[in-house]
Amino acid sequence: MTALAAADEDTRAIGRINGALRGPVTDVFRQLIPDLRARTRRDAYERIMNSPHMAATCFHEFRARPELFRTLVVGPNAAPVTSDDQMLSCGRTLAQVIALVVRAIAKRHFRARLVIIRRPAVPQKAKSPGLFAVVFGAFKPPPPSPRPVRREYSRADALYQALRAYLLFEWQVGLIPHYASLPVSLVDELGPRILEYRDVEQIEALVRSPHTAGMETPPAQKAPLPTPPDEPAVASPPAALPAGLRASFPPSGAPAKIDILRSVSRRFGLAALFGLDESGMHRLIDVVDGPARPVLSALAQAGLAPPEAMVATACIAHRIGPLRFESLMNSVHTATFLKDLSNQARDQHVKSLESASEIQQAINRILDQLMRNYAKTKA
């Protein structure tokens, strides 16, 4: 299977998972749980996903009444799935689907509890800027109509990114409200050891005395920790990296995850190179993993290896600025910019560079050249 075909299959798998969770699975829970009976299917689903307590109740019923889910939890051959490591008809194991649900609930809870919401100013009518202004001008392009409330990157996102690889099991759902109080730095320090803290009292003790985390370990699971499953969010699955990059990123053929980008940024020392703190670097990586994916693809086509392509993309996003970069990637000038960028990257032989500082210097030369070219076009 090619990387592109794998990406398409991932999208279809997530679609099937979402359809089952929002539809027949929710209907069963509406029959079982009194608080859900009077709700519509959509309201019941939202109630489950927005309440860790309700989600924990649903997981309990799922385990206690397997006969009610027998026709829904089936494998590729329509036979009932009886263990978590068996493949479902959607192409994921039951354990992987559980991890997806736990992560989606955690993300919702963290954002509802910790996120900072900033409302945009009332937009003013203005002429559409040219490519020169989009890339290099100090302007704020007004939207054609009022934009919805924008959720700024916050501690909620940082905490979710730190915990994401370790949100694997249904027993963690009840701990999500308590995870929300953990310092991000402590979660980073603990890493997979966070799975050793299985009780509310243990998590609360960590919150009260985070400096003792490395001194005393609670009773741990004796079995080796499982490999985290693939991880697009259930409610709104994020797109993977472009196929050419995903196929080359280690450690497996699974879709590349944002923690790989974070690892690359640490390896190349991008935070120090750009003079960014942790939250600023997270925001920049979010841009690379989101609106900047077309740039990653363009640089890959220019011959850059995936890690260097990620570094170059981060350099571009940092030089232009995340907000202006997002505007550029959603403008009528996107295709022109990507074509010119790819051509310049080939001409500057960026693919032969290895250090972050060399790549940044080459990117700055490219952007300076594009600025001159676009300025001539504007004149």
Short mmCIF file of C-alpha atoms in Angstrom, two decimals:
data_model
loop_
_atom_site.label_atom_id
_atom_site.label_comp_id
_atom_site.label_asym_id
_atom_site.label_seq_id
_atom_site.Cartn_x
_atom_site.Cartn_y
_atom_site.Cartn_z
CA MET A 1 0.00 0.00 0.00
CA THR A 2 1.38 3.42 -0.93
CA ALA A 3 1.64 6.22 1.64
CA LEU A 4 -1.18 8.11 -0.08
CA ALA A 5 -3.42 5.04 -0.02
CA ALA A 6 -2.58 4.54 3.66
CA ALA A 7 -3.60 8.12 4.41
CA ASP A 8 -6.90 7.60 2.59
CA GLU A 9 -7.50 4.41 4.56
CA ASP A 10 -6.78 6.26 7.83
CA THR A 11 -9.37 8.88 6.90
CA ARG A 12 -11.94 6.23 6.08
CA ALA A 13 -11.20 4.39 9.33
CA ILE A 14 -11.75 7.52 11.40
CA GLY A 15 -14.96 8.18 9.51
CA ARG A 16 -16.24 4.72 10.35
CA ILE A 17 -15.26 5.12 14.01
CA ASN A 18 -16.97 8.49 14.26
CA GLY A 19 -20.08 7.16 12.56
CA ALA A 20 -20.36 4.21 14.95
CA LEU A 21 -19.70 6.29 18.08
CA ARG A 22 -22.11 9.06 17.16
CA GLY A 23 -24.79 6.66 15.97
CA PRO A 24 -25.52 3.10 17.11
CA VAL A 25 -23.06 3.08 20.03
CA THR A 26 -24.61 6.24 21.48
CA ASP A 27 -28.08 4.75 20.96
CA VAL A 28 -27.17 1.78 23.16
CA PHE A 29 -25.92 4.09 25.90
CA ARG A 30 -29.18 6.08 25.67
CA GLN A 31 -31.04 2.88 26.50
CA LEU A 32 -28.75 1.99 29.41
CA ILE A 33 -28.10 5.30 31.17
CA PRO A 34 -31.05 7.26 32.60
CA ASP A 35 -29.39 10.66 32.16
CA LEU A 36 -29.13 10.05 28.40
CA ARG A 37 -32.59 8.64 27.70
CA ALA A 38 -34.41 11.94 27.22
CA ARG A 39 -31.64 13.41 25.06
CA THR A 40 -31.36 13.34 21.31
CA ARG A 41 -28.63 11.18 19.82
CA ARG A 42 -26.47 14.24 19.16
CA ASP A 43 -26.97 15.70 22.65
CA ALA A 44 -26.25 12.33 24.22
CA TYR A 45 -23.00 11.98 22.29
CA GLU A 46 -21.91 15.49 23.29
CA ARG A 47 -22.78 14.76 26.92
CA ILE A 48 -20.61 11.65 26.88
CA MET A 49 -17.64 13.34 25.21
CA ASN A 50 -17.82 16.47 27.37
CA SER A 51 -18.09 14.67 30.72
CA PRO A 52 -15.32 12.36 31.90
CA HIS A 53 -17.67 11.10 34.62
CA MET A 54 -20.35 10.17 32.06
CA ALA A 55 -17.71 8.63 29.78
CA ALA A 56 -16.48 6.48 32.67
CA THR A 57 -20.07 5.31 33.22
CA CYS A 58 -20.35 4.41 29.53
CA PHE A 59 -17.10 2.43 29.60
CA HIS A 60 -18.41 0.55 32.65
CA GLU A 61 -21.63 -0.34 30.85
CA PHE A 62 -19.70 -1.33 27.75
CA ARG A 63 -17.71 -3.87 29.76
CA ALA A 64 -20.65 -5.00 31.90
CA ARG A 65 -23.10 -5.57 29.02
CA PRO A 66 -21.02 -6.85 26.08
CA GLU A 67 -24.03 -8.64 24.58
CA LEU A 68 -25.64 -5.27 23.75
CA PHE A 69 -22.63 -4.27 21.65
CA ARG A 70 -22.00 -7.65 19.99
CA THR A 71 -23.35 -6.55 16.61
CA LEU A 72 -21.38 -3.28 16.72
CA VAL A 73 -17.98 -4.49 17.95
CA VAL A 74 -17.15 -6.83 15.09
CA GLY A 75 -14.11 -7.72 13.06
CA PRO A 76 -13.53 -7.56 9.28
CA ASN A 77 -15.37 -10.88 8.87
CA ALA A 78 -18.34 -9.64 10.95
CA ALA A 79 -17.41 -11.98 13.81
CA PRO A 80 -17.73 -10.52 17.33
CA VAL A 81 -14.52 -9.06 18.77
CA THR A 82 -13.83 -10.50 22.22
CA SER A 83 -10.44 -9.00 23.13
CA ASP A 84 -8.96 -5.52 23.00
CA ASP A 85 -6.13 -6.50 20.68
CA GLN A 86 -8.41 -7.86 17.95
CA MET A 87 -8.91 -5.85 14.76
CA LEU A 88 -12.30 -4.22 14.24
CA SER A 89 -14.03 -3.77 10.91
CA CYS A 90 -12.91 -0.12 10.91
CA GLY A 91 -9.27 -1.23 10.61
CA ARG A 92 -8.26 -0.44 14.19
CA THR A 93 -8.05 -2.63 17.26
CA LEU A 94 -10.50 -2.13 20.09
CA ALA A 95 -7.61 -0.88 22.27
CA GLN A 96 -6.76 1.75 19.66
CA VAL A 97 -10.35 2.96 19.45
CA ILE A 98 -10.51 3.22 23.25
CA ALA A 99 -7.33 5.30 23.22
CA LEU A 100 -8.80 7.60 20.57
CA VAL A 101 -11.91 8.16 22.68
CA VAL A 102 -9.90 8.81 25.86
CA ARG A 103 -7.76 11.37 24.04
CA ALA A 104 -10.73 13.14 22.52
CA ILE A 105 -12.41 13.42 25.93
CA ALA A 106 -9.19 14.71 27.52
CA LYS A 107 -8.71 17.34 24.83
CA ARG A 108 -12.28 18.58 25.25
CA HIS A 109 -12.01 18.70 29.03
CA PHE A 110 -8.68 20.51 29.08
CA ARG A 111 -9.86 23.11 26.61
CA ALA A 112 -13.16 23.68 28.39
CA ARG A 113 -11.41 24.04 31.74
CA LEU A 114 -8.12 25.70 30.90
CA VAL A 115 -8.35 27.41 27.51
CA ILE A 116 -8.15 31.17 27.04
CA ILE A 117 -10.70 32.48 24.57
CA ARG A 118 -10.02 35.66 22.62
CA ARG A 119 -12.76 37.25 20.53
CA PRO A 120 -11.65 38.86 17.26
CA ALA A 121 -12.28 42.50 16.52
CA VAL A 122 -15.20 43.44 14.29
CA PRO A 123 -13.83 43.09 10.73
CA GLN A 124 -13.49 46.11 8.46
CA LYS A 125 -13.96 46.01 4.72
CA ALA A 126 -10.72 46.38 2.79
CA LYS A 127 -9.15 45.50 -0.54
CA SER A 128 -7.66 42.05 -0.87
CA PRO A 129 -3.86 42.32 -0.41
CA GLY A 130 -1.41 41.13 -3.02
CA LEU A 131 1.08 38.30 -2.56
CA PHE A 132 3.85 40.72 -1.50
CA ALA A 133 1.67 42.10 1.26
CA VAL A 134 0.52 38.67 2.37
CA VAL A 135 4.04 37.34 2.80
CA PHE A 136 5.94 40.41 3.94
CA GLY A 137 3.53 43.26 4.65
CA ALA A 138 2.47 44.40 8.10
CA PHE A 139 -1.24 44.00 7.56
CA LYS A 140 -4.12 42.16 9.10
CA PRO A 141 -6.33 40.83 6.31
CA PRO A 142 -9.98 41.25 7.32
CA PRO A 143 -12.30 38.31 6.85
CA PRO A 144 -15.34 38.75 4.62
CA SER A 145 -17.62 38.10 7.56
CA PRO A 146 -17.22 37.94 11.35
CA ARG A 147 -15.08 34.99 12.31
CA PRO A 148 -16.06 32.60 15.07
CA VAL A 149 -14.39 32.83 18.45
CA ARG A 150 -10.76 31.75 18.13
CA ARG A 151 -9.27 29.52 20.77
CA GLU A 152 -5.71 30.62 21.37
CA TYR A 153 -2.97 28.10 22.12
CA SER A 154 -2.90 27.75 25.90
CA ARG A 155 -1.86 25.53 28.76
CA ALA A 156 -4.75 23.25 27.77
CA ASP A 157 -3.07 22.46 24.46
CA ALA A 158 0.37 22.17 26.05
CA LEU A 159 -0.93 19.76 28.68
CA TYR A 160 -2.73 17.67 26.08
CA GLN A 161 0.37 17.44 23.90
CA ALA A 162 2.44 16.35 26.90
CA LEU A 163 -0.08 13.67 27.92
CA ARG A 164 -1.30 12.57 24.51
CA ALA A 165 1.00 9.59 23.97
CA TYR A 166 0.07 8.20 27.41
CA LEU A 167 -3.73 8.53 27.18
CA LEU A 168 -4.36 4.89 26.36
CA PHE A 169 -6.78 3.21 28.77
CA GLU A 170 -10.40 3.58 29.81
CA TRP A 171 -9.47 3.70 33.51
CA GLN A 172 -7.77 7.03 32.79
CA VAL A 173 -11.06 8.74 31.93
CA GLY A 174 -11.89 9.22 35.60
CA LEU A 175 -8.45 10.79 36.13
CA ILE A 176 -8.81 13.39 33.36
CA PRO A 177 -10.20 16.14 35.65
CA HIS A 178 -7.25 15.54 37.97
CA TYR A 179 -4.73 15.42 35.12
CA ALA A 180 -5.87 18.99 34.34
CA SER A 181 -4.12 20.24 37.49
CA LEU A 182 -0.73 18.70 36.66
CA PRO A 183 2.10 21.03 35.63
CA VAL A 184 3.15 20.43 32.04
CA SER A 185 6.80 20.25 33.11
CA LEU A 186 5.94 17.43 35.53
CA VAL A 187 4.15 15.44 32.83
CA ASP A 188 7.17 15.85 30.55
CA GLU A 189 9.43 14.67 33.38
CA LEU A 190 7.32 11.61 34.17
CA GLY A 191 6.79 10.52 30.57
CA PRO A 192 5.35 6.96 30.48
CA ARG A 193 5.64 6.74 34.28
CA ILE A 194 2.41 8.75 34.45
CA LEU A 195 0.68 5.40 33.80
CA GLU A 196 1.95 4.15 37.16
CA TYR A 197 -0.31 6.65 38.95
CA ARG A 198 -3.72 5.01 38.68
CA ASP A 199 -5.62 6.49 41.62
CA VAL A 200 -7.08 9.95 42.16
CA GLU A 201 -5.19 10.22 45.45
CA GLN A 202 -1.88 9.57 43.71
CA ILE A 203 -2.54 12.24 41.07
CA GLU A 204 -3.61 14.72 43.74
CA ALA A 205 -0.43 13.96 45.67
CA LEU A 206 1.57 14.77 42.53
CA VAL A 207 -0.26 18.08 42.20
CA ARG A 208 0.48 18.95 45.84
CA SER A 209 4.13 17.85 45.79
CA PRO A 210 5.39 17.65 42.19
CA HIS A 211 9.04 17.69 43.36
CA THR A 212 8.58 14.20 44.86
CA ALA A 213 7.61 12.64 41.55
CA GLY A 214 11.06 11.27 40.87
CA MET A 215 11.72 10.14 44.45
CA GLU A 216 9.01 7.62 45.14
CA THR A 217 7.21 5.46 42.61
CA PRO A 218 3.69 4.15 43.34
CA PRO A 219 2.78 0.51 42.71
CA ALA A 220 3.28 0.07 38.99
CA GLN A 221 1.81 -2.22 36.40
CA LYS A 222 4.11 -5.21 36.05
CA ALA A 223 3.36 -5.80 32.40
CA PRO A 224 5.39 -3.79 29.88
CA LEU A 225 3.67 -0.67 28.66
CA PRO A 226 1.96 -1.09 25.28
CA THR A 227 2.97 0.83 22.22
CA PRO A 228 0.70 3.89 21.84
CA PRO A 229 -1.82 3.38 19.04
CA ASP A 230 -2.25 5.69 16.06
CA GLU A 231 -3.88 8.81 17.23
CA PRO A 232 -6.18 11.02 15.15
CA ALA A 233 -8.79 12.63 17.42
CA VAL A 234 -12.21 11.01 17.36
CA ALA A 235 -14.31 14.16 17.29
CA SER A 236 -12.28 16.01 14.69
CA PRO A 237 -9.35 13.96 13.32
CA PRO A 238 -6.30 16.06 12.42
CA ALA A 239 -4.79 15.48 9.01
CA ALA A 240 -1.49 13.62 8.87
CA LEU A 241 1.66 14.97 7.31
CA PRO A 242 1.87 14.85 3.51
CA ALA A 243 2.29 11.35 2.18
CA GLY A 244 5.89 11.86 1.07
CA LEU A 245 6.87 12.97 4.55
CA ARG A 246 4.81 10.47 6.49
CA ALA A 247 6.36 7.58 4.60
CA SER A 248 9.85 8.71 5.56
CA PHE A 249 9.35 9.66 9.21
CA PRO A 250 10.39 7.09 11.80
CA PRO A 251 9.54 4.96 13.68
CA SER A 252 6.82 3.16 11.68
CA GLY A 253 4.43 3.41 8.78
CA ALA A 254 1.77 5.00 11.01
CA PRO A 255 0.81 8.65 10.40
CA ALA A 256 3.47 11.01 11.76
CA LYS A 257 2.44 12.62 15.02
CA ILE A 258 3.05 16.07 16.39
CA ASP A 259 5.38 14.65 19.05
CA ILE A 260 7.72 13.63 16.21
CA LEU A 261 7.82 17.27 15.15
CA ARG A 262 8.52 18.27 18.73
CA SER A 263 11.36 15.74 18.87
CA VAL A 264 12.83 17.10 15.64
CA SER A 265 12.60 20.67 16.96
CA ARG A 266 14.47 19.67 20.12
CA ARG A 267 17.12 17.77 18.16
CA PHE A 268 17.83 20.82 15.99
CA GLY A 269 17.57 23.29 18.90
CA LEU A 270 14.87 25.38 17.23
CA ALA A 271 13.62 27.02 20.42
CA ALA A 272 17.07 28.49 21.08
CA LEU A 273 17.53 29.37 17.40
CA PHE A 274 14.25 31.31 17.34
CA GLY A 275 14.45 32.61 20.91
CA LEU A 276 11.07 31.06 21.81
CA ASP A 277 9.79 29.74 25.12
CA GLU A 278 7.90 26.46 25.44
CA SER A 279 4.47 27.86 24.61
CA GLY A 280 5.82 29.82 21.63
CA MET A 281 7.51 26.72 20.27
CA HIS A 282 4.35 24.67 20.72
CA ARG A 283 2.42 27.29 18.77
CA LEU A 284 4.98 27.24 15.96
CA ILE A 285 4.88 23.43 15.80
CA ASP A 286 1.10 23.58 15.63
CA VAL A 287 1.46 25.77 12.54
CA VAL A 288 3.93 23.32 10.98
CA ASP A 289 1.59 20.40 11.72
CA GLY A 290 -1.48 22.33 10.51
CA PRO A 291 -1.60 25.04 7.85
CA ALA A 292 2.05 24.53 6.91
CA ARG A 293 1.59 20.99 5.61
CA PRO A 294 1.55 22.21 1.97
CA VAL A 295 4.95 23.83 2.59
CA LEU A 296 6.30 20.56 4.00
CA SER A 297 5.13 18.85 0.82
CA ALA A 298 6.65 21.52 -1.44
CA LEU A 299 10.01 21.27 0.31
CA ALA A 300 9.91 17.48 0.13
CA GLN A 301 9.39 17.76 -3.62
CA ALA A 302 12.43 20.02 -3.69
CA GLY A 303 14.46 17.12 -2.28
CA LEU A 304 14.62 17.87 1.45
CA ALA A 305 14.55 14.94 3.86
CA PRO A 306 11.60 15.05 6.29
CA PRO A 307 13.45 16.42 9.36
CA GLU A 308 15.16 19.17 7.33
CA ALA A 309 11.84 19.96 5.61
CA MET A 310 10.25 20.40 9.04
CA VAL A 311 13.09 22.70 10.16
CA ALA A 312 12.84 24.76 6.96
CA THR A 313 9.07 25.05 7.33
CA ALA A 314 9.45 26.20 10.93
CA CYS A 315 11.98 28.81 9.77
CA ILE A 316 9.50 30.12 7.20
CA ALA A 317 6.60 30.22 9.66
CA HIS A 318 8.77 31.98 12.25
CA ARG A 319 10.11 34.54 9.75
CA ILE A 320 6.70 35.39 8.31
CA GLY A 321 4.83 35.04 11.60
CA PRO A 322 2.25 32.35 12.47
CA LEU A 323 -0.85 34.47 11.86
CA ARG A 324 0.37 35.92 8.56
CA PHE A 325 1.56 32.45 7.56
CA GLU A 326 -1.90 31.00 8.17
CA SER A 327 -3.38 33.82 6.07
CA LEU A 328 -0.95 33.04 3.25
CA MET A 329 -1.86 29.34 3.32
CA ASN A 330 -5.54 30.23 2.96
CA SER A 331 -5.24 32.86 0.24
CA VAL A 332 -5.45 32.93 -3.56
CA HIS A 333 -1.64 33.26 -3.60
CA THR A 334 -0.88 29.90 -1.92
CA ALA A 335 -0.12 27.95 -5.11
CA THR A 336 2.18 30.69 -6.47
CA PHE A 337 4.11 30.91 -3.22
CA LEU A 338 4.56 27.13 -2.95
CA LYS A 339 5.77 26.85 -6.54
CA ASP A 340 8.26 29.71 -6.12
CA LEU A 341 9.43 28.33 -2.77
CA SER A 342 10.05 24.87 -4.20
CA ASN A 343 12.00 26.28 -7.15
CA GLN A 344 14.12 28.51 -4.93
CA ALA A 345 14.82 25.65 -2.52
CA ARG A 346 16.21 23.62 -5.43
CA ASP A 347 18.27 26.56 -6.69
CA GLN A 348 19.70 27.23 -3.22
CA HIS A 349 20.50 23.50 -2.72
CA VAL A 350 18.79 23.53 0.67
CA LYS A 351 18.59 19.72 0.61
CA SER A 352 22.35 19.52 1.14
CA LEU A 353 22.26 21.52 4.40
CA GLU A 354 22.31 19.80 7.77
CA SER A 355 22.38 22.31 10.64
CA ALA A 356 19.38 24.42 11.66
CA SER A 357 21.35 27.66 11.38
CA GLU A 358 22.41 26.85 7.80
CA ILE A 359 18.84 26.03 6.87
CA GLN A 360 17.60 29.24 8.47
CA GLN A 361 20.15 31.31 6.53
CA ALA A 362 19.13 29.64 3.28
CA ILE A 363 15.44 30.19 4.00
CA ASN A 364 16.07 33.85 4.78
CA ARG A 365 17.89 34.23 1.45
CA ILE A 366 14.98 32.56 -0.34
CA LEU A 367 12.39 34.77 1.33
CA ASP A 368 14.45 37.87 0.62
CA GLN A 369 14.62 36.88 -3.04
CA LEU A 370 10.89 36.21 -3.17
CA MET A 371 10.26 39.57 -1.53
CA ARG A 372 12.27 41.32 -4.24
CA ASN A 373 10.47 39.37 -6.97
CA TYR A 374 7.04 40.09 -5.56
CA ALA A 375 7.94 43.74 -5.06
CA LYS A 376 8.85 44.01 -8.75
CA THR A 377 5.56 42.37 -9.69
CA LYS A 378 3.68 44.82 -7.48
CA ALA A 379 5.50 47.77 -9.06
#
